[in-house]
Amino acid sequence: MPKAPAKPAERTADPVLQSLFDVQEATLPNGLRVRLLANHQTPVVSLYTFFQVGSRNERPGITGISHLFEHMMFNGAKKYGPKKFDMVLESNGGRSNAYTSTDMTVYYEDFASDALEKVLDLESDRMRSLRINDDALASERQVVMEERRVRVDNDITGIMDEELGTLVWKAHAYRWPVIGWMKDIENITRQDCEQYFRTYYAPNNAVLYIVGDIDPKQTLALVRRYYGDIPKGPKPEPVLNAEPEQKGERRAEVRHPAQSPALMIAYRGPAARDQETLLLDIIQYGLAKGEGSRLVKKLVYETQLAVSVAVDWGWRIDPGIILFYLELKPDSDPRKVEEALYAELARVAEEGLTERELQKAKNNLRADHLRELATNSGRGHAMGHYEALLGSWRDGLTLPSVYAAATNEQVKAVAAKTFAPERRSVVTLIPAAGAPADASADGKDVE
């Protein structure tokens, strides 16, 4: 029976990072939360709007509506009509983008600081009075359906990932893909969209992060002017995590035209706020970060069983998965590759990482953390990400201290618990006759 992980070090804010985050906070009467961070190094600003809604807030029949709404939000509103948002933003030297995930929907703009008021006018217009009609819905529905065909139905990793989701989760909303099931996308109604907008795109379900060349006092006054009269929406229903305990390995095969077999293997992991999450960050980096990492060296270069190996451990509000994706050689035996992978995971559970692997993982985590915080956009996104998943953006400033204090005993305990066979789900791609699917298609707005 695996030992319980040793108690992690107390989380304390990194003093260097703390000095970079003199954040001014406010909450408007309508519930909109505002986070302002001045940085006068360059005359630019980044604005992030985090809505606390993702595919976990959906239900059967309207899966994919969160992602569909990401598209709908660029269809115009009362003041700025269709195609005006990007036109006005770009004419003021700005750019925008958005993404949808299981747990959140995020919109962001980068622009010159003298365009701040105009951007707040643009963003508040679509939060207040988004254009929702049958024509707009029909148009964006077709765009999303085609996106699904390209990124899921005709993409090997998309097909395998979708199959894996239905294996891992039996009851939780993480079971369906962020982009949604095709039949649901086809049948989402205008009434569904209007109700979804009133509930999840209300100011009391959003947080603004404004970072850059700003005067916080003046910026807050502008936010109050442009957002203050937007009415509060109904309180969203909480998401129940009714997922039962997994009691044995689960398997599925996918037969699809391909040049070689592939494996997608997932182990159940903790929720973002669980202390084990940060130890899995270290394990992920130790196993697969860089060409010299353990799994790449063993499975790609030494045994030559795989062409590539990747590990994905993404934080989620509810318990998620750590995922291993291996592209194999045409003549590789998937079962033999599995055995080689499991042997390496068992070694981590028994021995931990080597001292060099552990220190390298810590160094890379700190470097990536600091790299993200080097720009206005990175700081705005980091604050929103940490607040959405950890409960407070301040918790993100404690990550370096937790990573630095992590021990191999903690790594071993978490690995032994996580990589137990009964927590595993496996999807095997078996090449079928026909033209190979294009596995290179990759999307940016679905996570």
Short mmCIF file of C-alpha atoms in Angstrom, two decimals:
data_model
loop_
_atom_site.label_atom_id
_atom_site.label_comp_id
_atom_site.label_asym_id
_atom_site.label_seq_id
_atom_site.Cartn_x
_atom_site.Cartn_y
_atom_site.Cartn_z
CA MET A 1 0.00 0.00 0.00
CA PRO A 2 1.54 3.36 -1.01
CA LYS A 3 2.67 5.65 1.77
CA ALA A 4 0.91 8.96 2.25
CA PRO A 5 2.92 11.89 0.86
CA ALA A 6 4.99 13.76 3.39
CA LYS A 7 3.46 17.03 4.47
CA PRO A 8 4.52 19.73 1.97
CA ALA A 9 6.43 22.81 3.02
CA GLU A 10 4.39 25.81 4.12
CA ARG A 11 3.43 27.93 1.15
CA THR A 12 5.10 31.34 1.28
CA ALA A 13 5.17 34.00 -1.40
CA ASP A 14 8.43 34.41 -3.29
CA PRO A 15 9.74 37.87 -2.24
CA VAL A 16 11.00 38.66 -5.76
CA LEU A 17 7.63 37.85 -7.29
CA GLN A 18 5.77 39.62 -4.51
CA SER A 19 7.61 42.84 -5.37
CA LEU A 20 6.28 42.61 -8.95
CA PHE A 21 2.63 42.26 -7.91
CA ASP A 22 1.45 45.46 -6.27
CA VAL A 23 -2.11 44.67 -7.30
CA GLN A 24 -5.06 46.98 -6.64
CA GLU A 25 -8.32 45.07 -6.15
CA ALA A 26 -11.95 46.09 -6.20
CA THR A 27 -15.42 44.59 -6.56
CA LEU A 28 -18.22 46.57 -8.20
CA PRO A 29 -21.76 46.51 -6.75
CA ASN A 30 -22.82 44.19 -9.60
CA GLY A 31 -20.23 41.62 -8.52
CA LEU A 32 -17.56 42.29 -11.15
CA ARG A 33 -14.12 41.74 -9.64
CA VAL A 34 -11.24 43.91 -10.86
CA ARG A 35 -7.47 43.36 -10.52
CA LEU A 36 -5.16 46.23 -11.58
CA LEU A 37 -1.38 46.01 -11.89
CA ALA A 38 0.67 48.96 -13.08
CA ASN A 39 3.86 48.46 -15.11
CA HIS A 40 5.24 51.58 -16.77
CA GLN A 41 8.20 50.04 -18.58
CA THR A 42 6.46 50.30 -21.95
CA PRO A 43 3.27 52.15 -23.05
CA VAL A 44 1.21 48.98 -23.54
CA VAL A 45 -1.59 47.26 -21.65
CA SER A 46 -3.07 43.76 -21.51
CA LEU A 47 -6.71 43.19 -20.55
CA TYR A 48 -7.96 39.73 -19.58
CA THR A 49 -11.58 38.85 -18.89
CA PHE A 50 -11.99 35.50 -17.15
CA PHE A 51 -15.48 34.05 -17.10
CA GLN A 52 -15.98 31.21 -14.63
CA VAL A 53 -17.54 28.88 -17.17
CA GLY A 54 -16.26 25.98 -19.23
CA SER A 55 -17.42 22.61 -20.43
CA ARG A 56 -17.81 21.41 -16.80
CA ASN A 57 -20.79 23.79 -16.51
CA GLU A 58 -22.64 22.20 -19.43
CA ARG A 59 -25.10 19.31 -19.53
CA PRO A 60 -26.02 16.66 -22.11
CA GLY A 61 -27.90 18.32 -24.94
CA ILE A 62 -25.86 21.54 -24.90
CA THR A 63 -22.29 20.21 -24.76
CA GLY A 64 -19.97 22.60 -26.58
CA ILE A 65 -22.04 25.70 -25.81
CA SER A 66 -19.20 27.33 -23.85
CA HIS A 67 -16.88 27.07 -26.84
CA LEU A 68 -19.67 28.12 -29.21
CA PHE A 69 -20.13 31.23 -27.09
CA GLU A 70 -16.47 32.07 -27.46
CA HIS A 71 -17.22 32.46 -31.17
CA MET A 72 -20.54 34.24 -30.58
CA MET A 73 -18.82 36.93 -28.51
CA PHE A 74 -17.16 38.31 -31.66
CA ASN A 75 -20.48 38.70 -33.49
CA GLY A 76 -21.22 42.23 -32.40
CA ALA A 77 -23.31 43.90 -29.71
CA LYS A 78 -25.58 46.92 -29.36
CA LYS A 79 -22.97 49.68 -29.82
CA TYR A 80 -20.35 47.87 -31.88
CA GLY A 81 -22.07 45.75 -34.52
CA PRO A 82 -20.94 42.65 -36.46
CA LYS A 83 -17.22 42.56 -37.33
CA LYS A 84 -16.67 45.87 -35.52
CA PHE A 85 -14.85 44.49 -32.47
CA ASP A 86 -11.63 43.46 -34.19
CA MET A 87 -11.87 46.32 -36.69
CA VAL A 88 -11.99 48.96 -33.96
CA LEU A 89 -9.40 47.20 -31.80
CA GLU A 90 -6.91 46.75 -34.64
CA SER A 91 -7.39 50.34 -35.82
CA ASN A 92 -6.22 51.32 -32.33
CA GLY A 93 -3.12 49.13 -32.64
CA GLY A 94 -4.49 46.23 -30.63
CA ARG A 95 -5.01 42.50 -31.08
CA SER A 96 -7.29 39.99 -29.40
CA ASN A 97 -7.86 36.30 -28.91
CA ALA A 98 -9.79 33.89 -26.70
CA TYR A 99 -9.89 30.29 -25.54
CA THR A 100 -12.25 27.87 -23.85
CA SER A 101 -11.26 25.08 -21.47
CA THR A 102 -12.99 22.63 -19.18
CA ASP A 103 -13.08 25.21 -16.38
CA MET A 104 -13.00 28.72 -17.83
CA THR A 105 -13.48 30.94 -20.87
CA VAL A 106 -10.93 33.70 -21.39
CA TYR A 107 -10.82 36.78 -23.64
CA TYR A 108 -7.79 39.01 -23.91
CA GLU A 109 -6.45 42.07 -25.71
CA ASP A 110 -3.01 43.64 -26.02
CA PHE A 111 -2.97 47.32 -27.03
CA ALA A 112 -1.32 50.71 -26.65
CA SER A 113 -2.10 52.32 -23.29
CA ASP A 114 -3.86 55.31 -24.88
CA ALA A 115 -6.52 52.91 -26.22
CA LEU A 116 -7.54 51.67 -22.77
CA GLU A 117 -10.87 53.49 -22.63
CA LYS A 118 -11.83 52.34 -26.12
CA VAL A 119 -11.07 48.70 -25.25
CA LEU A 120 -13.11 48.91 -22.05
CA ASP A 121 -15.97 50.32 -24.13
CA LEU A 122 -15.67 47.40 -26.56
CA GLU A 123 -15.53 44.71 -23.90
CA SER A 124 -18.30 46.13 -21.73
CA ASP A 125 -20.56 46.49 -24.78
CA ARG A 126 -20.53 42.77 -25.49
CA MET A 127 -20.90 41.84 -21.80
CA ARG A 128 -23.92 44.15 -21.57
CA SER A 129 -25.72 43.51 -24.86
CA LEU A 130 -24.25 40.74 -27.01
CA ARG A 131 -25.99 40.24 -30.34
CA ILE A 132 -27.74 36.85 -30.13
CA ASN A 133 -30.04 36.00 -33.02
CA ASP A 134 -30.77 33.06 -35.29
CA ASP A 135 -28.50 34.29 -38.09
CA ALA A 136 -25.48 34.75 -35.82
CA LEU A 137 -26.07 31.37 -34.21
CA ALA A 138 -26.42 29.59 -37.56
CA SER A 139 -23.21 31.17 -38.85
CA GLU A 140 -21.08 30.33 -35.81
CA ARG A 141 -22.61 26.88 -35.51
CA GLN A 142 -21.27 26.01 -38.97
CA VAL A 143 -17.83 27.35 -38.06
CA VAL A 144 -17.68 25.24 -34.90
CA MET A 145 -18.96 22.12 -36.65
CA GLU A 146 -16.21 22.44 -39.26
CA GLU A 147 -13.68 23.03 -36.50
CA ARG A 148 -14.80 19.80 -34.86
CA ARG A 149 -14.47 17.89 -38.14
CA VAL A 150 -10.89 19.11 -38.57
CA ARG A 151 -9.66 18.88 -34.98
CA VAL A 152 -11.49 15.79 -33.75
CA ASP A 153 -13.24 13.70 -36.40
CA ASN A 154 -10.28 13.76 -38.79
CA ASP A 155 -7.44 14.03 -36.29
CA ILE A 156 -5.89 10.98 -34.65
CA THR A 157 -5.10 12.65 -31.33
CA GLY A 158 -8.56 14.24 -31.26
CA ILE A 159 -10.26 10.88 -31.82
CA MET A 160 -8.15 9.16 -29.15
CA ASP A 161 -8.58 11.96 -26.64
CA GLU A 162 -12.35 11.89 -27.04
CA GLU A 163 -12.40 8.12 -26.52
CA LEU A 164 -10.19 8.48 -23.46
CA GLY A 165 -12.54 11.02 -21.87
CA THR A 166 -15.43 8.58 -21.98
CA LEU A 167 -13.23 5.90 -20.38
CA VAL A 168 -11.90 8.01 -17.52
CA TRP A 169 -15.09 9.80 -16.48
CA LYS A 170 -18.42 8.08 -16.02
CA ALA A 171 -20.42 10.82 -14.31
CA HIS A 172 -18.46 14.09 -14.39
CA ALA A 173 -18.85 16.72 -17.10
CA TYR A 174 -15.16 16.29 -17.99
CA ARG A 175 -16.44 13.23 -19.84
CA TRP A 176 -17.34 15.19 -22.98
CA PRO A 177 -14.91 17.22 -25.10
CA VAL A 178 -14.69 21.00 -24.75
CA ILE A 179 -15.79 21.41 -28.35
CA GLY A 180 -18.90 19.30 -27.61
CA TRP A 181 -20.65 16.41 -29.33
CA MET A 182 -21.62 17.08 -32.95
CA LYS A 183 -25.35 16.43 -32.46
CA ASP A 184 -25.44 18.82 -29.51
CA ILE A 185 -23.70 21.55 -31.51
CA GLU A 186 -26.24 21.04 -34.29
CA ASN A 187 -29.19 21.40 -31.91
CA ILE A 188 -28.23 24.21 -29.51
CA THR A 189 -31.02 26.81 -29.74
CA ARG A 190 -31.08 30.59 -29.49
CA GLN A 191 -33.00 30.22 -26.23
CA ASP A 192 -30.19 28.02 -24.86
CA CYS A 193 -27.70 30.74 -25.80
CA GLU A 194 -29.71 33.55 -24.25
CA GLN A 195 -30.06 31.69 -20.96
CA TYR A 196 -26.39 30.75 -20.96
CA PHE A 197 -25.38 34.36 -21.62
CA ARG A 198 -27.52 35.77 -18.81
CA THR A 199 -26.14 33.24 -16.33
CA TYR A 200 -22.47 32.85 -17.15
CA TYR A 201 -21.54 36.09 -18.91
CA ALA A 202 -22.87 38.30 -16.13
CA PRO A 203 -20.45 40.59 -14.26
CA ASN A 204 -20.80 38.57 -11.04
CA ASN A 205 -19.29 35.58 -12.89
CA ALA A 206 -16.31 37.49 -14.31
CA VAL A 207 -12.96 38.93 -13.27
CA LEU A 208 -11.04 41.68 -15.12
CA TYR A 209 -7.23 41.73 -15.03
CA ILE A 210 -5.68 44.91 -16.41
CA VAL A 211 -1.87 44.97 -16.46
CA GLY A 212 0.48 47.54 -17.94
CA ASP A 213 0.94 51.28 -18.34
CA ILE A 214 -2.07 52.35 -16.30
CA ASP A 215 -3.00 54.62 -13.43
CA PRO A 216 -4.95 52.22 -11.17
CA LYS A 217 -7.20 54.91 -9.72
CA GLN A 218 -8.15 56.33 -13.11
CA THR A 219 -8.52 52.85 -14.59
CA LEU A 220 -10.89 51.77 -11.84
CA ALA A 221 -12.98 54.89 -12.49
CA LEU A 222 -13.19 53.89 -16.18
CA VAL A 223 -14.19 50.34 -15.28
CA ARG A 224 -16.96 51.67 -13.04
CA ARG A 225 -18.15 53.96 -15.84
CA TYR A 226 -18.31 51.28 -18.52
CA TYR A 227 -19.27 48.20 -16.48
CA GLY A 228 -21.07 49.58 -13.46
CA ASP A 229 -24.57 49.58 -14.96
CA ILE A 230 -24.45 46.00 -16.30
CA PRO A 231 -27.00 44.03 -14.26
CA LYS A 232 -25.98 41.14 -12.07
CA GLY A 233 -27.02 37.69 -13.31
CA PRO A 234 -28.43 34.70 -11.44
CA LYS A 235 -25.96 32.72 -9.37
CA PRO A 236 -24.70 29.79 -11.47
CA GLU A 237 -25.56 26.32 -10.25
CA PRO A 238 -22.60 24.60 -8.54
CA VAL A 239 -21.05 21.66 -10.38
CA LEU A 240 -21.42 18.41 -8.47
CA ASN A 241 -18.47 16.05 -8.65
CA ALA A 242 -20.34 12.75 -8.61
CA GLU A 243 -17.55 10.77 -10.25
CA PRO A 244 -17.28 7.31 -8.62
CA GLU A 245 -13.97 5.79 -7.59
CA GLN A 246 -12.25 3.86 -10.35
CA LYS A 247 -11.76 0.23 -9.32
CA GLY A 248 -9.80 -1.23 -12.20
CA GLU A 249 -7.95 -0.57 -15.42
CA ARG A 250 -10.12 0.52 -18.36
CA ARG A 251 -9.28 -0.11 -22.01
CA ALA A 252 -10.50 0.82 -25.47
CA GLU A 253 -9.24 0.38 -29.02
CA VAL A 254 -9.63 2.85 -31.86
CA ARG A 255 -9.29 1.55 -35.41
CA HIS A 256 -8.56 4.37 -37.81
CA PRO A 257 -6.43 4.92 -40.94
CA ALA A 258 -2.91 5.66 -39.72
CA GLN A 259 0.71 4.89 -40.53
CA SER A 260 1.55 3.46 -37.12
CA PRO A 261 -0.02 2.60 -33.76
CA ALA A 262 -0.25 5.03 -30.85
CA LEU A 263 -1.04 4.95 -27.15
CA MET A 264 -2.89 7.41 -24.95
CA ILE A 265 -2.71 6.48 -21.27
CA ALA A 266 -4.26 8.43 -18.42
CA TYR A 267 -4.00 8.12 -14.65
CA ARG A 268 -6.44 9.84 -12.34
CA GLY A 269 -4.89 12.84 -10.60
CA PRO A 270 -5.91 15.36 -7.95
CA ALA A 271 -7.72 18.70 -8.21
CA ALA A 272 -5.68 21.88 -8.68
CA ARG A 273 -5.94 22.92 -5.04
CA ASP A 274 -4.60 19.57 -3.79
CA GLN A 275 -0.99 19.71 -2.59
CA GLU A 276 -0.17 16.63 -4.69
CA THR A 277 -0.77 18.70 -7.83
CA LEU A 278 2.55 20.53 -7.50
CA LEU A 279 4.43 17.28 -6.93
CA LEU A 280 2.92 15.93 -10.16
CA ASP A 281 4.24 19.07 -11.87
CA ILE A 282 7.70 18.00 -10.78
CA ILE A 283 7.14 14.40 -11.89
CA GLN A 284 5.89 15.55 -15.29
CA TYR A 285 8.94 17.76 -15.85
CA GLY A 286 11.31 15.08 -14.56
CA LEU A 287 9.92 12.41 -16.87
CA ALA A 288 9.38 14.26 -20.13
CA LYS A 289 10.75 17.82 -20.20
CA GLY A 290 13.37 17.99 -22.92
CA GLU A 291 15.20 15.55 -25.16
CA GLY A 292 17.33 14.33 -22.27
CA SER A 293 14.38 13.46 -20.03
CA ARG A 294 13.92 9.92 -18.74
CA LEU A 295 11.05 8.75 -20.94
CA VAL A 296 12.40 10.31 -24.12
CA LYS A 297 15.83 8.76 -23.58
CA LYS A 298 14.47 5.34 -22.67
CA LEU A 299 11.57 4.90 -25.08
CA VAL A 300 12.69 6.95 -28.09
CA TYR A 301 16.49 6.74 -28.17
CA GLU A 302 17.58 3.66 -26.21
CA THR A 303 14.90 1.05 -26.92
CA GLN A 304 13.52 2.86 -30.00
CA LEU A 305 10.02 1.62 -29.17
CA ALA A 306 8.41 5.01 -29.72
CA VAL A 307 8.87 7.87 -32.16
CA SER A 308 7.77 10.43 -29.56
CA VAL A 309 6.51 10.58 -25.99
CA ALA A 310 4.73 13.45 -24.28
CA VAL A 311 3.29 13.91 -20.80
CA ASP A 312 0.46 16.33 -20.10
CA TRP A 313 -0.56 17.22 -16.57
CA GLY A 314 -3.05 20.09 -16.64
CA TRP A 315 -4.60 21.57 -13.53
CA ARG A 316 -8.41 21.46 -13.24
CA ILE A 317 -10.97 22.60 -10.68
CA ASP A 318 -12.05 19.00 -10.10
CA PRO A 319 -9.71 15.97 -10.15
CA GLY A 320 -8.09 15.61 -13.58
CA ILE A 321 -5.64 13.25 -15.27
CA ILE A 322 -1.96 12.96 -16.04
CA LEU A 323 -1.77 11.81 -19.65
CA PHE A 324 0.94 9.98 -21.59
CA TYR A 325 0.82 10.09 -25.39
CA LEU A 326 3.18 7.86 -27.35
CA GLU A 327 3.52 7.69 -31.12
CA LEU A 328 4.98 4.30 -32.01
CA LYS A 329 7.03 2.90 -34.84
CA PRO A 330 4.98 1.03 -37.50
CA ASP A 331 6.31 -2.33 -36.30
CA SER A 332 6.10 -1.62 -32.55
CA ASP A 333 4.00 -3.84 -30.32
CA PRO A 334 1.80 -1.50 -28.20
CA ARG A 335 1.75 -3.94 -25.28
CA LYS A 336 5.53 -4.06 -25.19
CA VAL A 337 5.70 -0.26 -25.21
CA GLU A 338 3.16 -0.14 -22.38
CA GLU A 339 5.26 -2.51 -20.30
CA ALA A 340 8.34 -0.35 -20.82
CA LEU A 341 6.44 2.77 -19.76
CA TYR A 342 4.95 1.11 -16.69
CA ALA A 343 8.40 -0.13 -15.65
CA GLU A 344 9.70 3.46 -15.65
CA LEU A 345 6.71 4.71 -13.67
CA ALA A 346 7.22 1.91 -11.14
CA ARG A 347 10.86 2.98 -10.78
CA VAL A 348 9.74 6.51 -9.91
CA ALA A 349 7.36 5.09 -7.29
CA GLU A 350 10.14 2.92 -5.81
CA GLU A 351 13.18 5.15 -6.19
CA GLY A 352 11.89 8.62 -7.01
CA LEU A 353 13.70 10.82 -9.49
CA THR A 354 17.46 11.01 -9.54
CA GLU A 355 18.93 14.05 -7.81
CA ARG A 356 19.81 15.49 -11.20
CA GLU A 357 16.28 14.89 -12.56
CA LEU A 358 14.71 16.42 -9.46
CA GLN A 359 16.86 19.55 -9.55
CA LYS A 360 16.46 19.92 -13.30
CA ALA A 361 12.67 19.68 -12.96
CA LYS A 362 12.67 22.34 -10.24
CA ASN A 363 14.91 24.62 -12.32
CA ASN A 364 12.71 24.26 -15.40
CA LEU A 365 9.53 24.88 -13.45
CA ARG A 366 10.95 28.05 -11.94
CA ALA A 367 12.27 29.21 -15.33
CA ASP A 368 8.90 28.64 -17.03
CA HIS A 369 7.11 30.38 -14.16
CA LEU A 370 9.35 33.44 -14.37
CA ARG A 371 9.20 33.44 -18.16
CA GLU A 372 5.41 33.68 -18.06
CA LEU A 373 5.56 36.59 -15.63
CA ALA A 374 8.00 38.57 -17.80
CA THR A 375 5.25 40.28 -19.83
CA ASN A 376 2.04 42.17 -19.10
CA SER A 377 0.04 39.52 -20.91
CA GLY A 378 1.75 36.72 -19.02
CA ARG A 379 1.09 38.34 -15.65
CA GLY A 380 -2.55 39.01 -16.47
CA HIS A 381 -3.10 35.45 -17.62
CA ALA A 382 -1.20 33.96 -14.69
CA MET A 383 -3.25 35.91 -12.14
CA GLY A 384 -6.49 34.81 -13.79
CA HIS A 385 -5.40 31.20 -14.10
CA TYR A 386 -4.32 30.96 -10.47
CA GLU A 387 -7.41 32.70 -9.14
CA ALA A 388 -9.75 30.48 -11.18
CA LEU A 389 -8.06 27.23 -10.16
CA LEU A 390 -6.46 27.91 -6.78
CA GLY A 391 -8.92 30.45 -5.37
CA SER A 392 -6.51 33.39 -5.22
CA TRP A 393 -3.94 34.82 -7.62
CA ARG A 394 -1.63 35.20 -4.61
CA ASP A 395 -1.27 31.43 -4.38
CA GLY A 396 0.63 31.55 -7.67
CA LEU A 397 3.39 33.51 -5.96
CA THR A 398 3.99 30.59 -3.57
CA LEU A 399 4.77 28.02 -6.26
CA PRO A 400 8.57 28.52 -6.28
CA SER A 401 8.82 27.88 -2.53
CA VAL A 402 6.79 24.65 -2.76
CA TYR A 403 8.73 23.36 -5.76
CA ALA A 404 12.07 24.20 -4.15
CA ALA A 405 11.18 22.40 -0.91
CA ALA A 406 9.84 19.22 -2.55
CA THR A 407 11.68 16.02 -1.61
CA ASN A 408 12.16 12.70 -3.32
CA GLU A 409 10.17 11.04 -0.54
CA GLN A 410 7.18 13.17 -1.53
CA VAL A 411 7.77 12.37 -5.20
CA LYS A 412 7.86 8.63 -4.52
CA ALA A 413 4.68 8.70 -2.43
CA VAL A 414 2.70 10.66 -5.03
CA ALA A 415 4.00 8.49 -7.88
CA ALA A 416 3.07 5.28 -6.02
CA LYS A 417 -0.45 6.58 -5.40
CA THR A 418 -1.01 8.06 -8.86
CA PHE A 419 0.48 5.34 -11.06
CA ALA A 420 -1.45 2.45 -9.50
CA PRO A 421 -2.83 0.17 -12.28
CA GLU A 422 -6.41 0.52 -11.05
CA ARG A 423 -6.25 4.28 -11.72
CA ARG A 424 -5.26 3.74 -15.36
CA SER A 425 -7.22 4.10 -18.61
CA VAL A 426 -5.67 3.11 -21.94
CA VAL A 427 -6.65 3.89 -25.53
CA THR A 428 -4.73 2.07 -28.27
CA LEU A 429 -4.78 3.23 -31.88
CA ILE A 430 -4.80 0.27 -34.26
CA PRO A 431 -3.99 1.33 -37.84
CA ALA A 432 -6.80 0.46 -40.22
CA ALA A 433 -6.82 0.30 -44.00
CA GLY A 434 -7.28 3.60 -45.83
CA ALA A 435 -5.56 6.94 -46.18
CA PRO A 436 -3.83 8.06 -42.95
CA ALA A 437 -5.55 10.91 -41.12
CA ASP A 438 -3.72 14.21 -40.84
CA ALA A 439 -2.42 14.20 -37.29
CA SER A 440 -0.88 17.66 -37.61
CA ALA A 441 -4.04 19.72 -37.25
CA ASP A 442 -3.85 21.67 -34.04
CA GLY A 443 -6.25 24.13 -32.48
CA LYS A 444 -5.50 27.13 -30.33
CA ASP A 445 -8.83 27.99 -28.79
CA VAL A 446 -9.84 24.63 -27.36
CA GLU A 447 -7.88 23.36 -24.39
#
